[in-house]
Coordinates of N, CA and C in Angstrom, one line a residue:
X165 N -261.5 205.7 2.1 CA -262.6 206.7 2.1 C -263.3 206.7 0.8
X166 N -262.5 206.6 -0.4 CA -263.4 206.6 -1.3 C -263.0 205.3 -2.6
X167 N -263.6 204.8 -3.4 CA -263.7 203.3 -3.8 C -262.6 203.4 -5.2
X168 N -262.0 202.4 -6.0 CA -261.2 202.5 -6.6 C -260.4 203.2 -7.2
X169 N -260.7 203.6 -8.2 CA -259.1 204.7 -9.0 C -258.9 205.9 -8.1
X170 N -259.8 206.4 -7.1 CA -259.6 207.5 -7.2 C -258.8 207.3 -6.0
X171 N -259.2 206.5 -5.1 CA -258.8 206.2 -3.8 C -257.2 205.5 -4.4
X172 N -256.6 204.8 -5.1 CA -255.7 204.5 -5.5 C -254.5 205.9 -6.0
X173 N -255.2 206.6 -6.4 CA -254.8 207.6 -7.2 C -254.2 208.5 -5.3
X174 N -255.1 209.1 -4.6 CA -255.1 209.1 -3.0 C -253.8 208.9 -2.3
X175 N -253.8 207.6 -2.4 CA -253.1 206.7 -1.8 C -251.6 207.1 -2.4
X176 N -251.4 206.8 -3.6 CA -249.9 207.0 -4.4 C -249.4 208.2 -3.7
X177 N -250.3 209.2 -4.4 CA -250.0 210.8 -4.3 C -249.5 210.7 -2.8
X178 N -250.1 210.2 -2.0 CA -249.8 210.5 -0.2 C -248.4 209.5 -0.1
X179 N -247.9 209.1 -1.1 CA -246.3 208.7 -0.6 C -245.3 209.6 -1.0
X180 N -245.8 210.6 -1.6 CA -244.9 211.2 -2.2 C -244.4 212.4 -0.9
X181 N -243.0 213.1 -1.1 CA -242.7 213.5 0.4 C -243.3 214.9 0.4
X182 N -244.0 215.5 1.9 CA -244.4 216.2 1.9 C -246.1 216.5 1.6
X183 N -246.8 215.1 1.1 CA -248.1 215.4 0.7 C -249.0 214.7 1.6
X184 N -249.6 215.1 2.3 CA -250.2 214.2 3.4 C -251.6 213.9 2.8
X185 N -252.6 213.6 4.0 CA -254.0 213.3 3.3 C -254.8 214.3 2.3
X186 N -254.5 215.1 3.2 CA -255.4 216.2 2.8 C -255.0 216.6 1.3
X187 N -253.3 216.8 1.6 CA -253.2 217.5 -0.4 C -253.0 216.2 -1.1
X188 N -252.7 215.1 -0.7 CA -253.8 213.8 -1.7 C -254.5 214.2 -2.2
X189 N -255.2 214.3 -1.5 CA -257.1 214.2 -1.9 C -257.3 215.3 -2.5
X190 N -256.4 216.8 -2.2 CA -256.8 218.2 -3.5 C -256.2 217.7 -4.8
X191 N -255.0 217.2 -4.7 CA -254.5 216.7 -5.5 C -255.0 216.3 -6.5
X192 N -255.5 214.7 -5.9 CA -256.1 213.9 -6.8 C -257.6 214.3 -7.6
X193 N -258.2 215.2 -6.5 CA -259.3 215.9 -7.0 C -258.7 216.8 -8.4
X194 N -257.9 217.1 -8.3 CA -257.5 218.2 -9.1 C -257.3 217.6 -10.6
X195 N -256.5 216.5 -10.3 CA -256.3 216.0 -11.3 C -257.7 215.2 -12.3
X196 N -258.5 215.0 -11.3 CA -259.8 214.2 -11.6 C -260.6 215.7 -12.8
X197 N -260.2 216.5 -12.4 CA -261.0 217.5 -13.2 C -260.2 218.2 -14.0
X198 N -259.3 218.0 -14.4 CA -258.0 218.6 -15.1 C -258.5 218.0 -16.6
X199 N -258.7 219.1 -17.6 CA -258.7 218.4 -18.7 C -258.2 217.2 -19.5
X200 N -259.2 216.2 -20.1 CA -257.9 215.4 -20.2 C -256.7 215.3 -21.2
X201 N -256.5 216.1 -21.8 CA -255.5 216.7 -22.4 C -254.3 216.8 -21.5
X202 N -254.5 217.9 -20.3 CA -253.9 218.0 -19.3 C -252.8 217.1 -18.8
X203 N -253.9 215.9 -18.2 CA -254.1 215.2 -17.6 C -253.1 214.3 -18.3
X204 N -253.0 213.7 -19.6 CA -252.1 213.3 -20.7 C -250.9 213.4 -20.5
X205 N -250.5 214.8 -21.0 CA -249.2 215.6 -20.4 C -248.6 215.7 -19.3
X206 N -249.2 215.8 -18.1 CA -248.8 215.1 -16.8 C -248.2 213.7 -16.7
X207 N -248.9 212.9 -17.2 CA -248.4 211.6 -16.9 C -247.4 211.2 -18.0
X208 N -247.4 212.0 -19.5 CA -246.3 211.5 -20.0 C -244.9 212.3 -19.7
X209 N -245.3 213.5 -18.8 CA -244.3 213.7 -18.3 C -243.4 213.2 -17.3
X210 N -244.3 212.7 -16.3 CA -243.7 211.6 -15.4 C -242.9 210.1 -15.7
X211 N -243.4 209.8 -17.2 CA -243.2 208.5 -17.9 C -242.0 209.0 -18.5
X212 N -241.6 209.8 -18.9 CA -240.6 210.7 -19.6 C -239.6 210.7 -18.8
X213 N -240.3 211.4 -18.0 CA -238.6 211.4 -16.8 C -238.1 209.9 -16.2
X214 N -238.7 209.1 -16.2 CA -238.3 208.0 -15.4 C -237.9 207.3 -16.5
X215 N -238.2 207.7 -17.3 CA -237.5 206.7 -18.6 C -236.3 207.2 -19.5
X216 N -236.2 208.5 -19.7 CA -234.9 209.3 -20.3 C -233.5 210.1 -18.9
X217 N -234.4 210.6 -17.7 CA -233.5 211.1 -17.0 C -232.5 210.0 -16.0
X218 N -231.2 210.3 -15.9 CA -230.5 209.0 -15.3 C -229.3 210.1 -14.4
X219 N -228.1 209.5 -14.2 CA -227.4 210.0 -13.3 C -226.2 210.1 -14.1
X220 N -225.3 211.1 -14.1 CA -224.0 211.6 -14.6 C -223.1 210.8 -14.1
X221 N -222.3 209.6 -15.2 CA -221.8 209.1 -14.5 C -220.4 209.1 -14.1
X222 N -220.0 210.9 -14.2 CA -219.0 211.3 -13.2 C -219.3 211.5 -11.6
X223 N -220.2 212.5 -12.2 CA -220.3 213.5 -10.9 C -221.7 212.9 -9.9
X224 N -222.5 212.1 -10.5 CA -223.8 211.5 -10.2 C -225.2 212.8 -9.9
X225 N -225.0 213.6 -10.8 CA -226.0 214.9 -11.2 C -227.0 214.1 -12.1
X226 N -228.1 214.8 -11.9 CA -229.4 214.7 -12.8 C -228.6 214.7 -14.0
X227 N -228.9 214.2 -15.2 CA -228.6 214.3 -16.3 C -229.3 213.9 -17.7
X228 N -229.5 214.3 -19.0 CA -230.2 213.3 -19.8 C -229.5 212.8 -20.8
X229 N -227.8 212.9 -20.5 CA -227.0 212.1 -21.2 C -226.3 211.6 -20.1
X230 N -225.1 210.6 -20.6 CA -223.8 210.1 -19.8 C -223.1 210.8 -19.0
X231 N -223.3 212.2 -19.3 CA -221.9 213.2 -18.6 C -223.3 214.5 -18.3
X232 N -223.0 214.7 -17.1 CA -224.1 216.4 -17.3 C -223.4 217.2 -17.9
X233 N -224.2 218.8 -18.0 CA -223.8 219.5 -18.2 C -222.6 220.4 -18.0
X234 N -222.6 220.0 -16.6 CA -221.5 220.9 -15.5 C -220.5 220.0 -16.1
X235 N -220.5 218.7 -15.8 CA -219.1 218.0 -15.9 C -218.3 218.3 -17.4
X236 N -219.2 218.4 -18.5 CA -219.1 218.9 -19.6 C -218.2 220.3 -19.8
X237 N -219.1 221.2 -19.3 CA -218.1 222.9 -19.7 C -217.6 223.0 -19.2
X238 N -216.2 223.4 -20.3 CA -215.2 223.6 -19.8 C -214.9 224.7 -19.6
X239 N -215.7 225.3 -19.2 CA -215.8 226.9 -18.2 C -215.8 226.7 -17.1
X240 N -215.8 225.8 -16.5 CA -216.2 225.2 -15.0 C -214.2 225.4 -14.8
X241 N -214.3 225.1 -13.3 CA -212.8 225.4 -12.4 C -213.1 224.1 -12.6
X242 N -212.1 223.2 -13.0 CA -212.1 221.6 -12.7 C -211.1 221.5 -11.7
X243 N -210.2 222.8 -10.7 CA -209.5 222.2 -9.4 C -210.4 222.2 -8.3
X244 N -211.4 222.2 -8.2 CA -212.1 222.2 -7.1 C -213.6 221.7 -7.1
X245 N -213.6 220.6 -6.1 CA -214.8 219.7 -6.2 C -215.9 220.0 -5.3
X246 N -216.9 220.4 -5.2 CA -217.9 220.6 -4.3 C -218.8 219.0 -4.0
X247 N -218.3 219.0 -2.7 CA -219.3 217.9 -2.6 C -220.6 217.6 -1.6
X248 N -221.5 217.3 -2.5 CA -223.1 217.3 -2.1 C -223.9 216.0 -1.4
X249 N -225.2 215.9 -0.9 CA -226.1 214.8 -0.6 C -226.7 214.6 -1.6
X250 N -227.4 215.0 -2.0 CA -228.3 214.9 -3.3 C -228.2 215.8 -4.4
X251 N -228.4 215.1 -5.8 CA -228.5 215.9 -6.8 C -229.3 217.3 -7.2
X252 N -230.1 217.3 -6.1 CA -231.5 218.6 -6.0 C -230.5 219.8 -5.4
X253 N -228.8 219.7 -4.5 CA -228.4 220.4 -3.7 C -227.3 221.2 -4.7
X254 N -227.4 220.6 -5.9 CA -226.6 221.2 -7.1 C -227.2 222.3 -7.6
X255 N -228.3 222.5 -8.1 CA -229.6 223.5 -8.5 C -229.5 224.4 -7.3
X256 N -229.3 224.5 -6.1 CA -229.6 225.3 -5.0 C -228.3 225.7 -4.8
X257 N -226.9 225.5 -5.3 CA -225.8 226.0 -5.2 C -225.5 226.9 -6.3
X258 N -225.9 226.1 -7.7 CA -226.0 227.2 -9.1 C -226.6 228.0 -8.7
X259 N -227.4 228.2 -8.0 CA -228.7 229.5 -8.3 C -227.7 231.0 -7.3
X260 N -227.0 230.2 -6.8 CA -225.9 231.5 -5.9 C -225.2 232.0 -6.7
X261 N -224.8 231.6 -7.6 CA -223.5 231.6 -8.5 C -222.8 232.5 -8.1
X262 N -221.7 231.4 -7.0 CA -220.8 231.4 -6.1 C -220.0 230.8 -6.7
X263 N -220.4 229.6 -6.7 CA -219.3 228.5 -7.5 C -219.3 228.0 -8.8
X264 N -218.1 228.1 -8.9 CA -217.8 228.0 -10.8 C -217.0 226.6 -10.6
X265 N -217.0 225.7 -9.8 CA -216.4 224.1 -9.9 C -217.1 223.4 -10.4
X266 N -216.9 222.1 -10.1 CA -217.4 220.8 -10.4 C -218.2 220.5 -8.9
X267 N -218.8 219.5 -8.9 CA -219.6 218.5 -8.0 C -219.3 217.3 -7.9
X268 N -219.7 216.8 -6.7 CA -219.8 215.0 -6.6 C -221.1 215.1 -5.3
X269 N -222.0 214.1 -6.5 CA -223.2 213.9 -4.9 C -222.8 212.3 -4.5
X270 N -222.9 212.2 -3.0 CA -222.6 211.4 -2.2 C -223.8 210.4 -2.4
X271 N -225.2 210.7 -2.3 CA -226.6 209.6 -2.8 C -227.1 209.8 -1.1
X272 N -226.5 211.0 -0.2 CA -227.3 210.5 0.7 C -226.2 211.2 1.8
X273 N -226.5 211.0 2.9 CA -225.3 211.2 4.1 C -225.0 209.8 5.1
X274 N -224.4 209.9 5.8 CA -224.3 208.9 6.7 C -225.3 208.4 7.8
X275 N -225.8 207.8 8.3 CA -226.9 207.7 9.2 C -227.6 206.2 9.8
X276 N -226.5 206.2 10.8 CA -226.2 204.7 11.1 C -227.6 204.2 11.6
X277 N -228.5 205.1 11.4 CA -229.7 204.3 12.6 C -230.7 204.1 11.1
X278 N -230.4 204.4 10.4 CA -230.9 203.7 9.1 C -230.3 203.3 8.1
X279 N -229.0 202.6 8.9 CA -228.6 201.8 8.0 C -227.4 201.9 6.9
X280 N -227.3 203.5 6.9 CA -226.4 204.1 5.9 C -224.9 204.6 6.2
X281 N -224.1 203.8 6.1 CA -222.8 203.6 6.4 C -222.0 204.5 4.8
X282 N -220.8 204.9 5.1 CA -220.0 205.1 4.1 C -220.0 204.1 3.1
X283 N -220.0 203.2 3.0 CA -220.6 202.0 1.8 C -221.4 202.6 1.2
X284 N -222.2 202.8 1.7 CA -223.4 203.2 0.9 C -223.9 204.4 0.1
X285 N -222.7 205.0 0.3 CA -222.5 206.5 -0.4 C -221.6 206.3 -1.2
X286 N -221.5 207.5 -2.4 CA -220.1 207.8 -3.6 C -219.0 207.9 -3.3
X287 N -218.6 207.4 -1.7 CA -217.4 208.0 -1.6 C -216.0 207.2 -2.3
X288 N -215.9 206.0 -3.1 CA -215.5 205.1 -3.4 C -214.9 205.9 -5.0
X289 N -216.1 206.6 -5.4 CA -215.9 207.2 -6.9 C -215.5 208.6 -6.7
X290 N -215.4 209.2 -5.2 CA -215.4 210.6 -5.0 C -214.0 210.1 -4.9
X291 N -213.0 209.5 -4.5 CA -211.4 208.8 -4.2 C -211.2 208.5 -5.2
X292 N -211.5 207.9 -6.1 CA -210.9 207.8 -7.8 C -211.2 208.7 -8.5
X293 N -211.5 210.4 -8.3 CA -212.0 211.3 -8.9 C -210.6 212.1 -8.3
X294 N -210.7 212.1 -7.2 CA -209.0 212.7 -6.3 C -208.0 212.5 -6.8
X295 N -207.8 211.4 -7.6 CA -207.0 210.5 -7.9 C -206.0 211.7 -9.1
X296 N -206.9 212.4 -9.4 CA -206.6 213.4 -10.8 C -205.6 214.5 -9.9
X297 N -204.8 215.4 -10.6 CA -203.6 215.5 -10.2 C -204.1 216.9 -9.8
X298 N -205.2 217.2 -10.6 CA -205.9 218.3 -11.0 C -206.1 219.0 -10.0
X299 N -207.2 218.2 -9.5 CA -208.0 218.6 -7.9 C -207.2 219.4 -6.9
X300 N -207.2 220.4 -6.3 CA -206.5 221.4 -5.6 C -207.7 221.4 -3.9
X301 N -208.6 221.7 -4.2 CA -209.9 221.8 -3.2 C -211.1 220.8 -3.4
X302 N -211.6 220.3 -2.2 CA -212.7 220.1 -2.2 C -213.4 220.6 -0.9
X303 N -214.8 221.3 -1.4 CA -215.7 221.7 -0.6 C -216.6 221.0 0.1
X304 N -216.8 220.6 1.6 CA -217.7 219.6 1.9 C -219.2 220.3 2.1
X305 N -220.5 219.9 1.7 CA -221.2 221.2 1.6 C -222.4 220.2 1.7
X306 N -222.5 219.2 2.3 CA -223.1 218.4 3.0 C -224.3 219.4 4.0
X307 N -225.5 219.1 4.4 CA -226.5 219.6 5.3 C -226.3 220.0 6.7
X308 N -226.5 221.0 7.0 CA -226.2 221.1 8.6 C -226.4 220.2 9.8
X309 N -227.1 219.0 9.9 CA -227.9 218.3 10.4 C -226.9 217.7 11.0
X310 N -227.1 216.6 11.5 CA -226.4 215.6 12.3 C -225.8 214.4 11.2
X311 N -226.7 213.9 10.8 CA -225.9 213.0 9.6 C -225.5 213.8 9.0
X312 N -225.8 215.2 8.2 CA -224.8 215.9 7.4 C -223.1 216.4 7.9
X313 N -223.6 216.6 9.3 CA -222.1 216.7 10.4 C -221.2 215.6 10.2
X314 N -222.1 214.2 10.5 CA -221.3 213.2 10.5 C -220.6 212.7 9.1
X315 N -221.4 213.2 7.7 CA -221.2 213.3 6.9 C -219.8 213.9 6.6
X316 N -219.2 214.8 7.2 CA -218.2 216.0 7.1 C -217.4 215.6 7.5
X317 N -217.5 215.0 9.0 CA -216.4 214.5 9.9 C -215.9 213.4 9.5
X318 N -216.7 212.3 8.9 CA -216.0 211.0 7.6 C -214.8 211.4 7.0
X319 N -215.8 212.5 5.9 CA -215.2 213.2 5.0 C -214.1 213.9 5.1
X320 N -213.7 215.0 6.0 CA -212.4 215.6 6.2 C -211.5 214.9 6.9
X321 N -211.5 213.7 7.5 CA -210.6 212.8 7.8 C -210.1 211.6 6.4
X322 N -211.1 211.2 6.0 CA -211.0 211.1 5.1 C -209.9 211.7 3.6
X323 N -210.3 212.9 3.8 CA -209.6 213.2 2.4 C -208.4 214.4 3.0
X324 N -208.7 214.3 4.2 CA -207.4 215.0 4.8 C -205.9 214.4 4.8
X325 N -206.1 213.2 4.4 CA -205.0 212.7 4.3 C -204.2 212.3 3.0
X326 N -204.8 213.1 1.8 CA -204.7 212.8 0.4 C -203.8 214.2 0.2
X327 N -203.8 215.1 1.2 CA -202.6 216.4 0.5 C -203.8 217.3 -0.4
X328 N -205.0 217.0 -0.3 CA -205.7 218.5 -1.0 C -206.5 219.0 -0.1
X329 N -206.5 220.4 -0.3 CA -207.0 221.3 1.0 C -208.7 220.9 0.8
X330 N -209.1 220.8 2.1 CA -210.9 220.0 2.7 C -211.6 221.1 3.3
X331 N -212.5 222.0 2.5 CA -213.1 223.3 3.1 C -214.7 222.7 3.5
X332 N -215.1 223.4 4.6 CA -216.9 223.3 5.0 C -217.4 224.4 4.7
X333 N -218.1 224.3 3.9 CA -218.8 225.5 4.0 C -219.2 226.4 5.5
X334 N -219.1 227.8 5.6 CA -219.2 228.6 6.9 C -220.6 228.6 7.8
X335 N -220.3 229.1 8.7 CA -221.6 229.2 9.5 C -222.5 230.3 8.4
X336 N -223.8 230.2 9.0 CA -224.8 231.2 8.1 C -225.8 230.2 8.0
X337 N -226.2 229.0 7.5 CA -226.7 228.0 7.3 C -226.8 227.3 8.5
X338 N -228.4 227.2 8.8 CA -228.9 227.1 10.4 C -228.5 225.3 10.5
X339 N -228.5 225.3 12.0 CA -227.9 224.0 12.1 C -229.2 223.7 12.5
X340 N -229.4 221.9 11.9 CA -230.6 220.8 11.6 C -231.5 221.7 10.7
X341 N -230.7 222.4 9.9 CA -231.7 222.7 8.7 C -230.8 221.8 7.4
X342 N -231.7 222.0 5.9 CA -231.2 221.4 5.0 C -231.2 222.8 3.9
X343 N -230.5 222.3 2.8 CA -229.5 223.0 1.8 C -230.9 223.6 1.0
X344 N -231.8 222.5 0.9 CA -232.9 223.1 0.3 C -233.9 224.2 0.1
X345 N -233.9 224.5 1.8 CA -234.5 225.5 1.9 C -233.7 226.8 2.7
X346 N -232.3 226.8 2.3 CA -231.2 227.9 2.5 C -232.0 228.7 1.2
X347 N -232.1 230.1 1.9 CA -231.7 230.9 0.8 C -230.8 231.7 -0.3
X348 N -230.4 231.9 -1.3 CA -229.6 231.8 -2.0 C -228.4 233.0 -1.3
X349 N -228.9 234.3 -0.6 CA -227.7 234.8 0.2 C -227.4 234.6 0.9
X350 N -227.7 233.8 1.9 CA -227.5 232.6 3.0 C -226.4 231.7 2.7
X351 N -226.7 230.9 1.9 CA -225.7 229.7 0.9 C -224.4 230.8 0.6
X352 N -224.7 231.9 -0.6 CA -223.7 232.6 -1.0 C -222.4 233.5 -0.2
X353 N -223.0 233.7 0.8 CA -222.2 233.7 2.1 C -221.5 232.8 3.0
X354 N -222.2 231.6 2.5 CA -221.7 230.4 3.5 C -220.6 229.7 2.3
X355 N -220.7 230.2 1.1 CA -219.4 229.8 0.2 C -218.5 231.0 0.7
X356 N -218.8 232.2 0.9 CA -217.2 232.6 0.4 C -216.8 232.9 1.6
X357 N -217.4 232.4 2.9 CA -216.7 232.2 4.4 C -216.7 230.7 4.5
X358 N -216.3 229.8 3.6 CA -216.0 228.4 4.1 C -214.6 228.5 4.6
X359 N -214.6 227.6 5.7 CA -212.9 227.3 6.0 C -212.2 226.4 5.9
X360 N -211.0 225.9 5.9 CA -210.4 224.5 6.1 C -210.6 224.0 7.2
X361 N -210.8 222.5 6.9 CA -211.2 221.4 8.1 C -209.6 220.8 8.4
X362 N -209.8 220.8 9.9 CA -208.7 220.9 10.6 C -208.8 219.4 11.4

């Protein structure tokens, strides 16, 4: 529709998830008139993150050292593991402050019709993390969804057979919805009615 940078500019923005044509195009308009000072700081923000932020290489959390912060304080319950899809579903569990444990994000859930098999997730580093004598609980707290179910059902067979108790988080949290857009007394409820998986 429209001829180089801007239409380039367009196009990027419209891959990103959630931004279709139309908020491209406000987008990129926006940005076209954004001071360029602005404009500066945006992008070295973006250059910033992709160049200093990396993955905790316990827990696999956002981080901008080797270890996050969670894995670090030692105010945290370290017998009990909460374990997640993505590192975004960590931020949306803090914000309850329900849980005072640790985390492990998986990179994803299971979902064989694209391809994504237990291989393909943390579960390899989530089993040498069990391995610690420490661990008493882990919380499965995976998405309501169908790959997030299937997710759970791996998982509590899985680690059902290691001798530490395997909780799901409770009903409260609509099913084929995601963690993301749970509200925080939604979630906070759905921690302190989790049960054991059976």
């Amino acid at each position: 529709m429209y001829e180089g940078p801007l239409q380039d500019l367009i196009d990027e923005l419209g891959r990103l998830p959630g931004i279709g044509p139309k908020s491209a195009g406000r987008l990129a308009f926006h940005i076209l008139e954004m001071d360029p000072r602005e404009a500066k700081m945006l992008t070295e923000a973006i250059t910033t993150v992709k160049e200093k932020v990396r993955f905790c290489e316990i827990c696999g959390n956002i981080s901008a050292h080797e270890k996050c912060q969670i894995c670090t304080d030692p105010r945290r319950d370290n017998t009990i593991i909460c374990i997640v899809e993505e590192a975004k579903d960590i931020g949306i569990i803090e914000r309850t402050r329900s849980f005072r444990g640790l985390y492990h994000v998986l990179g994803g859930a299971i979902d064989p019709l694209n391809g994504v098999g237990p291989d393909q997730l943390r579960i390899r580093e989530l089993l040498e993390r069990l391995k610690d004598d420490q661990i008493t609980e882990t919380i499965i707290a995976t998405d309501p969804n169908i790959e997030g179910e299937a997710t759970a059902t791996y998982l509590s067979r899985t680690l059902g057979v290691l001798g530490i108790k395997v909780t799901r988080l409770a009903s409260g949290l609509p099913v084929g919805g995601d963690l993301e857009y749970a509200d925080e007394i939604t979630l906070g409820r759905a921690f302190e009615g989790r049960r054991q998986v059976e």
